Short mmCIF file of C-alpha atoms in Angstrom, two decimals:
data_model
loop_
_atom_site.label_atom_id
_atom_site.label_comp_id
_atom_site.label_asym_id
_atom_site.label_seq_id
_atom_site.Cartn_x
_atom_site.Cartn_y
_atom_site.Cartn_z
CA UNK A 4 9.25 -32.68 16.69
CA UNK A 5 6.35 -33.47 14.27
CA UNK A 6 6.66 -32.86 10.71
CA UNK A 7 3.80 -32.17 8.46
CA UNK A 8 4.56 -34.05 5.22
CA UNK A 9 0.82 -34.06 4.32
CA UNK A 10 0.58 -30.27 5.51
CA UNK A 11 0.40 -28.62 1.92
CA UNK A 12 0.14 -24.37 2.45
CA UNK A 13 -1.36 -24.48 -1.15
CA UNK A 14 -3.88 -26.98 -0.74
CA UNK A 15 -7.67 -26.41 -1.01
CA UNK A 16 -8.13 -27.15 3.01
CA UNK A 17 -5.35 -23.96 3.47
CA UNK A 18 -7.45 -21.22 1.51
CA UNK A 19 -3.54 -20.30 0.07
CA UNK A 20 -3.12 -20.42 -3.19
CA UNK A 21 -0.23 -21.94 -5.39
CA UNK A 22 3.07 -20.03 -5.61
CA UNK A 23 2.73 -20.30 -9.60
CA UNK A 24 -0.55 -17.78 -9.11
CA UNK A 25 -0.28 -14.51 -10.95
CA UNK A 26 -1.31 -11.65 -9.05
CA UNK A 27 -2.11 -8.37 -9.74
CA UNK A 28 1.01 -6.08 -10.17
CA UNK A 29 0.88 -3.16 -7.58
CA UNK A 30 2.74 -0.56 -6.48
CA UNK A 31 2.57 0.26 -2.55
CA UNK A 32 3.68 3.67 -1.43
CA UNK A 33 5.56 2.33 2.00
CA UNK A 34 6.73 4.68 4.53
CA UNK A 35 10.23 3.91 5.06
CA UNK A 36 13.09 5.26 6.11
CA UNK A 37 16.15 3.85 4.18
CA UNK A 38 20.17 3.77 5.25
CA UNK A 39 22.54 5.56 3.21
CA UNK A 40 24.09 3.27 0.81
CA UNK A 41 27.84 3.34 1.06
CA UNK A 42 29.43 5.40 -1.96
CA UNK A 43 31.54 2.33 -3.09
CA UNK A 44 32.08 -0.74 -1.58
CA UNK A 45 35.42 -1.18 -2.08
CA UNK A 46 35.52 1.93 -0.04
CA UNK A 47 32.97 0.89 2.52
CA UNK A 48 34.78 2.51 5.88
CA UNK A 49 35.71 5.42 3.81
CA UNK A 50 32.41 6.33 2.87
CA UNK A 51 30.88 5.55 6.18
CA UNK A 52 32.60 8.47 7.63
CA UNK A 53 31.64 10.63 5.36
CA UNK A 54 28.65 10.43 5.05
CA UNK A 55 28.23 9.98 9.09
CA UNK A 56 26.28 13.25 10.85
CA UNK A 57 27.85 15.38 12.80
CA UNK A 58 27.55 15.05 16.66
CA UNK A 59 24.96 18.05 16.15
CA UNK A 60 23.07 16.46 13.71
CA UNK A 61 22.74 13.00 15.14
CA UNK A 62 21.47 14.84 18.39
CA UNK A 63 18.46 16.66 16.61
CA UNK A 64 17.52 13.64 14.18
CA UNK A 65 17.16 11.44 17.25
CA UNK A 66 15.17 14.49 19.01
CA UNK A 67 13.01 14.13 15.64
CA UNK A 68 12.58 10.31 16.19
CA UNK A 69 11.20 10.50 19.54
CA UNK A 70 9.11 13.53 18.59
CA UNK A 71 7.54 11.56 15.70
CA UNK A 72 7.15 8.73 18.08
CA UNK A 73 5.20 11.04 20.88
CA UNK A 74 2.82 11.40 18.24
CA UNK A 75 1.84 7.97 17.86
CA UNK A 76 -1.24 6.59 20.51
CA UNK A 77 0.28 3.15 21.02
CA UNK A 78 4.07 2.93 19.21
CA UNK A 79 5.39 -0.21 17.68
CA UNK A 80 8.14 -2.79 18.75
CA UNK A 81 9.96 -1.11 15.73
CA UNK A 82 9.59 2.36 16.96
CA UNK A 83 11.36 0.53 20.07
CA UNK A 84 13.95 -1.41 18.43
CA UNK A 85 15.29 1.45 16.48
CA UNK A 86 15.31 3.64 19.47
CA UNK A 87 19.12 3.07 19.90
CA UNK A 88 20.27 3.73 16.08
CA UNK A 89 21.65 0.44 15.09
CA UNK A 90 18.08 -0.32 13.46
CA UNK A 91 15.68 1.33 10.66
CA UNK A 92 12.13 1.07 10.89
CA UNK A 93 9.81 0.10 8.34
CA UNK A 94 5.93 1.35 8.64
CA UNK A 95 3.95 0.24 5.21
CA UNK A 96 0.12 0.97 7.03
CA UNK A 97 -1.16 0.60 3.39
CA UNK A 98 0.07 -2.78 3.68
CA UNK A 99 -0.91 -3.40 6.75
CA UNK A 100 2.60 -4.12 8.74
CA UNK A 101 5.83 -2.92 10.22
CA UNK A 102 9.53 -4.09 11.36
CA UNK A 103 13.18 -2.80 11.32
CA UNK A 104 16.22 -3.99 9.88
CA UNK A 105 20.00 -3.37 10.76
CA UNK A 106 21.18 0.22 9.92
CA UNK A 107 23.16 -0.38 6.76
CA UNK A 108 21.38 -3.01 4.82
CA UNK A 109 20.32 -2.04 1.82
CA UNK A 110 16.99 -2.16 -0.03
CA UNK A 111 17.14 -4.35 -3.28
CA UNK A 112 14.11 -5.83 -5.74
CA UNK A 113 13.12 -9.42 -5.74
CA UNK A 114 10.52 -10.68 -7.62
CA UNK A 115 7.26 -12.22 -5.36
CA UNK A 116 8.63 -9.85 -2.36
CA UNK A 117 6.89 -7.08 -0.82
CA UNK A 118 9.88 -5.87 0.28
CA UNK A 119 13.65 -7.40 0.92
CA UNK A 120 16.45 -5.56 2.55
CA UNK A 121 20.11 -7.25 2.61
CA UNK A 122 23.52 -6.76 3.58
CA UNK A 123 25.62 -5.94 0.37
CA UNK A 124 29.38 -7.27 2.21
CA UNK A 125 27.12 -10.26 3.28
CA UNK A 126 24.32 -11.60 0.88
CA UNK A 127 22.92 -14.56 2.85
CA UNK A 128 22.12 -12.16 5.49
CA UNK A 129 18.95 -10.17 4.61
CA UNK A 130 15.25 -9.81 5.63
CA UNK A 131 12.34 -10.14 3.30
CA UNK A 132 8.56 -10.15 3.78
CA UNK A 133 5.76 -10.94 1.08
CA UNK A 134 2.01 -11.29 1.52
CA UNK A 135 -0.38 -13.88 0.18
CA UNK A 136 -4.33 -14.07 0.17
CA UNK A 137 -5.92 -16.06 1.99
CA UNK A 138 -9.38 -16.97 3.16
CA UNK A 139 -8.57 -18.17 6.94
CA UNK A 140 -8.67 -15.88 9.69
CA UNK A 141 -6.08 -17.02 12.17
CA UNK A 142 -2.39 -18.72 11.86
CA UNK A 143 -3.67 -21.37 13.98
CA UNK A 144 -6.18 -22.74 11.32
CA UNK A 145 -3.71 -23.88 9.29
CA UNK A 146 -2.22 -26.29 12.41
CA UNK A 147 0.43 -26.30 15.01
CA UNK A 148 3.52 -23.97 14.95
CA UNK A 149 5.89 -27.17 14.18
CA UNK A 150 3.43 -28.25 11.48
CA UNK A 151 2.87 -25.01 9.71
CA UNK A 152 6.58 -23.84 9.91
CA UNK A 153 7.90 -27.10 8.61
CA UNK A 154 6.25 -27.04 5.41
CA UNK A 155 6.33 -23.61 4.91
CA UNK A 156 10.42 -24.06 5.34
CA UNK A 157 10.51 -26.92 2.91
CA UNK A 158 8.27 -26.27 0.75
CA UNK A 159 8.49 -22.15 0.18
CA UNK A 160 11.57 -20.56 2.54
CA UNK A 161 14.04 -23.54 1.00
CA UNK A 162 15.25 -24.67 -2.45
CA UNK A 163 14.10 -28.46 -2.87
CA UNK A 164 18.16 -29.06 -3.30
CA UNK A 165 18.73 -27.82 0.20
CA UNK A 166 18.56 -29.98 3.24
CA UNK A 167 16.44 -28.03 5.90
CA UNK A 168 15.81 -28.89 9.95
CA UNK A 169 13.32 -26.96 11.73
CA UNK A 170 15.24 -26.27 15.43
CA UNK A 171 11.91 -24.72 16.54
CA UNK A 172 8.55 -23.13 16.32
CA UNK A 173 6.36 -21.45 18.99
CA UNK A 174 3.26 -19.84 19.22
CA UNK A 175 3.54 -15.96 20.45
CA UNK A 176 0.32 -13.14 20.88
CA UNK A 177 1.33 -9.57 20.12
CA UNK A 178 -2.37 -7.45 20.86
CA UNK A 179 -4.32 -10.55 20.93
CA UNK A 180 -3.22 -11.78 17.41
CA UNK A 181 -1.46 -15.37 17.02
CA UNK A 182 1.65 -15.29 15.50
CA UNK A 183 4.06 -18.32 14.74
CA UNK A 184 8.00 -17.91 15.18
CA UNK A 185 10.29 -20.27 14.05
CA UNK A 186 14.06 -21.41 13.43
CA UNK A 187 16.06 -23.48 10.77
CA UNK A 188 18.92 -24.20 9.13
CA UNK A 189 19.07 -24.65 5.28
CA UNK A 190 21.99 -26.81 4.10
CA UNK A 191 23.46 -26.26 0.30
CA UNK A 192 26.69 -27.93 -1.11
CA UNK A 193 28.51 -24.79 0.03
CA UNK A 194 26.96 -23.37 2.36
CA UNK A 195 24.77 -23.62 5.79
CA UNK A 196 22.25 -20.48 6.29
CA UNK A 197 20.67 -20.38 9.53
CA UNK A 198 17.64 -18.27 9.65
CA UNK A 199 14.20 -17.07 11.19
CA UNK A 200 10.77 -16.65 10.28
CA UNK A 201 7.43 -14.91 11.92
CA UNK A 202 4.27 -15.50 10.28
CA UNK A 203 0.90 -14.43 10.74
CA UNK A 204 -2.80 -14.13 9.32
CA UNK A 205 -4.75 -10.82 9.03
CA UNK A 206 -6.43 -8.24 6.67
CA UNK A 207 -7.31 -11.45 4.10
CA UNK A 208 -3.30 -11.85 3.73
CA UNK A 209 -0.86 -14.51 4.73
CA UNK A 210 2.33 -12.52 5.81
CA UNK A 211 5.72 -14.17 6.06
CA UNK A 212 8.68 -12.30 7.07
CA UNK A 213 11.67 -14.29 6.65
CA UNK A 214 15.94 -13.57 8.05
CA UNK A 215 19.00 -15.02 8.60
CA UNK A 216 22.59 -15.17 7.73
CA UNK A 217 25.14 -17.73 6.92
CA UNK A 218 25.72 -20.33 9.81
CA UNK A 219 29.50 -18.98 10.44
CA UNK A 220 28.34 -15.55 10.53
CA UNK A 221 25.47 -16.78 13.18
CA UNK A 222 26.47 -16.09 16.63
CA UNK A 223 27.71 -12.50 15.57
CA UNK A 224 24.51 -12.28 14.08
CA UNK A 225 21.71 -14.06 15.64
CA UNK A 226 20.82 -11.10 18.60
CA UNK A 227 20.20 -8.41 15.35
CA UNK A 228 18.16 -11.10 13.44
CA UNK A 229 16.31 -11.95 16.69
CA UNK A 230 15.62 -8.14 17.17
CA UNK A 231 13.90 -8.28 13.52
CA UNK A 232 11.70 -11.00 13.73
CA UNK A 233 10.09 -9.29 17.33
CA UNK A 234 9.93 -6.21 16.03
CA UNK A 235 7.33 -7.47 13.37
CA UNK A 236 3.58 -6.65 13.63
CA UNK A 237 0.65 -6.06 11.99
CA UNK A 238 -0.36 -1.90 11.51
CA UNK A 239 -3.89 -0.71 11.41
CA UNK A 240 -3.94 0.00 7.71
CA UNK A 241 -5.10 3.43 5.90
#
């Protein structure tokens, strides 16, 4: 597979700029719908129950879903991949994008994220997304899938400590927009995560959405993170 050691995604040729830029703070006014956070985690199954609807209740919130859905012209893969209630949707239109995560991940703060959502048992296994400018108009100026994804793994979606391999990268079209998928492991002293990352180019921004989990966790985990990297797309913003 080629590598792109003189690929640099903050280089003048890339229209990116450095990771070290300040920018603007903001506050975006996303509209999400967030899982119910456990009361305790030492009393994780305890609390599920609890606080799970009754048979009554889980009928007319999913009558609600597909009601909201009917009202939408064309509905998104997450609209889809949350159909069956093991996912949450995110729609941010202000921002321009939507996906879903797993139904009991939990939304947390990071700084230089637009948004990260993790497991709280599990913390290797999370999804995050965060937008850059940029003054290209298409993924594919920037180069090949292998190219692009390989220095965006080492260089931004990796420590420098951690040993990385890029398993693969692929060019995919969802409404006639180019996006890149890709896979990779990221090696530490104690630890292997094996994750997944879409990108994409649109509305002036660079958008990354990044997943994954620790490598002994992957085969349990790797159809839900799958599920969240397809699901992503770009919305028509408002």
């Amino acid at each position: 597979m080629a590598t792109a050691t003189s690929l640099s995604l903050h280089g003048h040729g890339l229209g990116l700029p450095s990771p070290t830029a300040k920018t603007p703070a903001r506050r975006l006014l996303p509209v999400t719908v967030r899982a119910m956070a456990p009361a305790s985690p030492s009393k994780g199954e305890a609390a599920a129950v609890e606080c799970s609807p009754s048979p009554r209740r889980q009928v007319l919130v999913a009558g609600a879903a597909v009601a909201a859905a009917a009202l939408v012209s064309r509905p998104a893969p997450a609209a889809f991949a949350a159909a069956d209630g093991k996912f949450m949707p995110v729609i941010d239109r202000k921002a321009g994008y939507s996906f879903v995560y797993p139904f009991g991940w939990q939304e947390v703060s990071v700084q230089g994220q637009d948004k990260v959502y993790k497991d709280v048992i599990e913390p290797l296994e999370s999804v995050s997304i965060n937008m850059i400018p940029t003054t290209k108009e298409d993924i594919r100026d920037l180069g090949p899938p292998d190219q692009v994804a390989e220095a965006l793994v080492r260089k931004v979606l990796s420590p420098p400590t951690q040993k990385t391999k890029l398993i693969e990268a692929k060019e995919t079209d969802i409404d006639g927009r180019a996006y890149y998928t890709f896979e990779f492991t990221a090696q530490a002293p104690n630890f292997t995560r094996h994750a997944l990352g879409t990108i994409t180019i649109a509305n002036g921004k660079f958008y990354t959405l990044a997943t994954g989990a620790n490598e002994r966790r992957w085969d349990k985990m790797k159809d839900r993170l799958h599920t969240i990297v397809d699901s992503f797309k770009i919305e028509t913003k408002v």
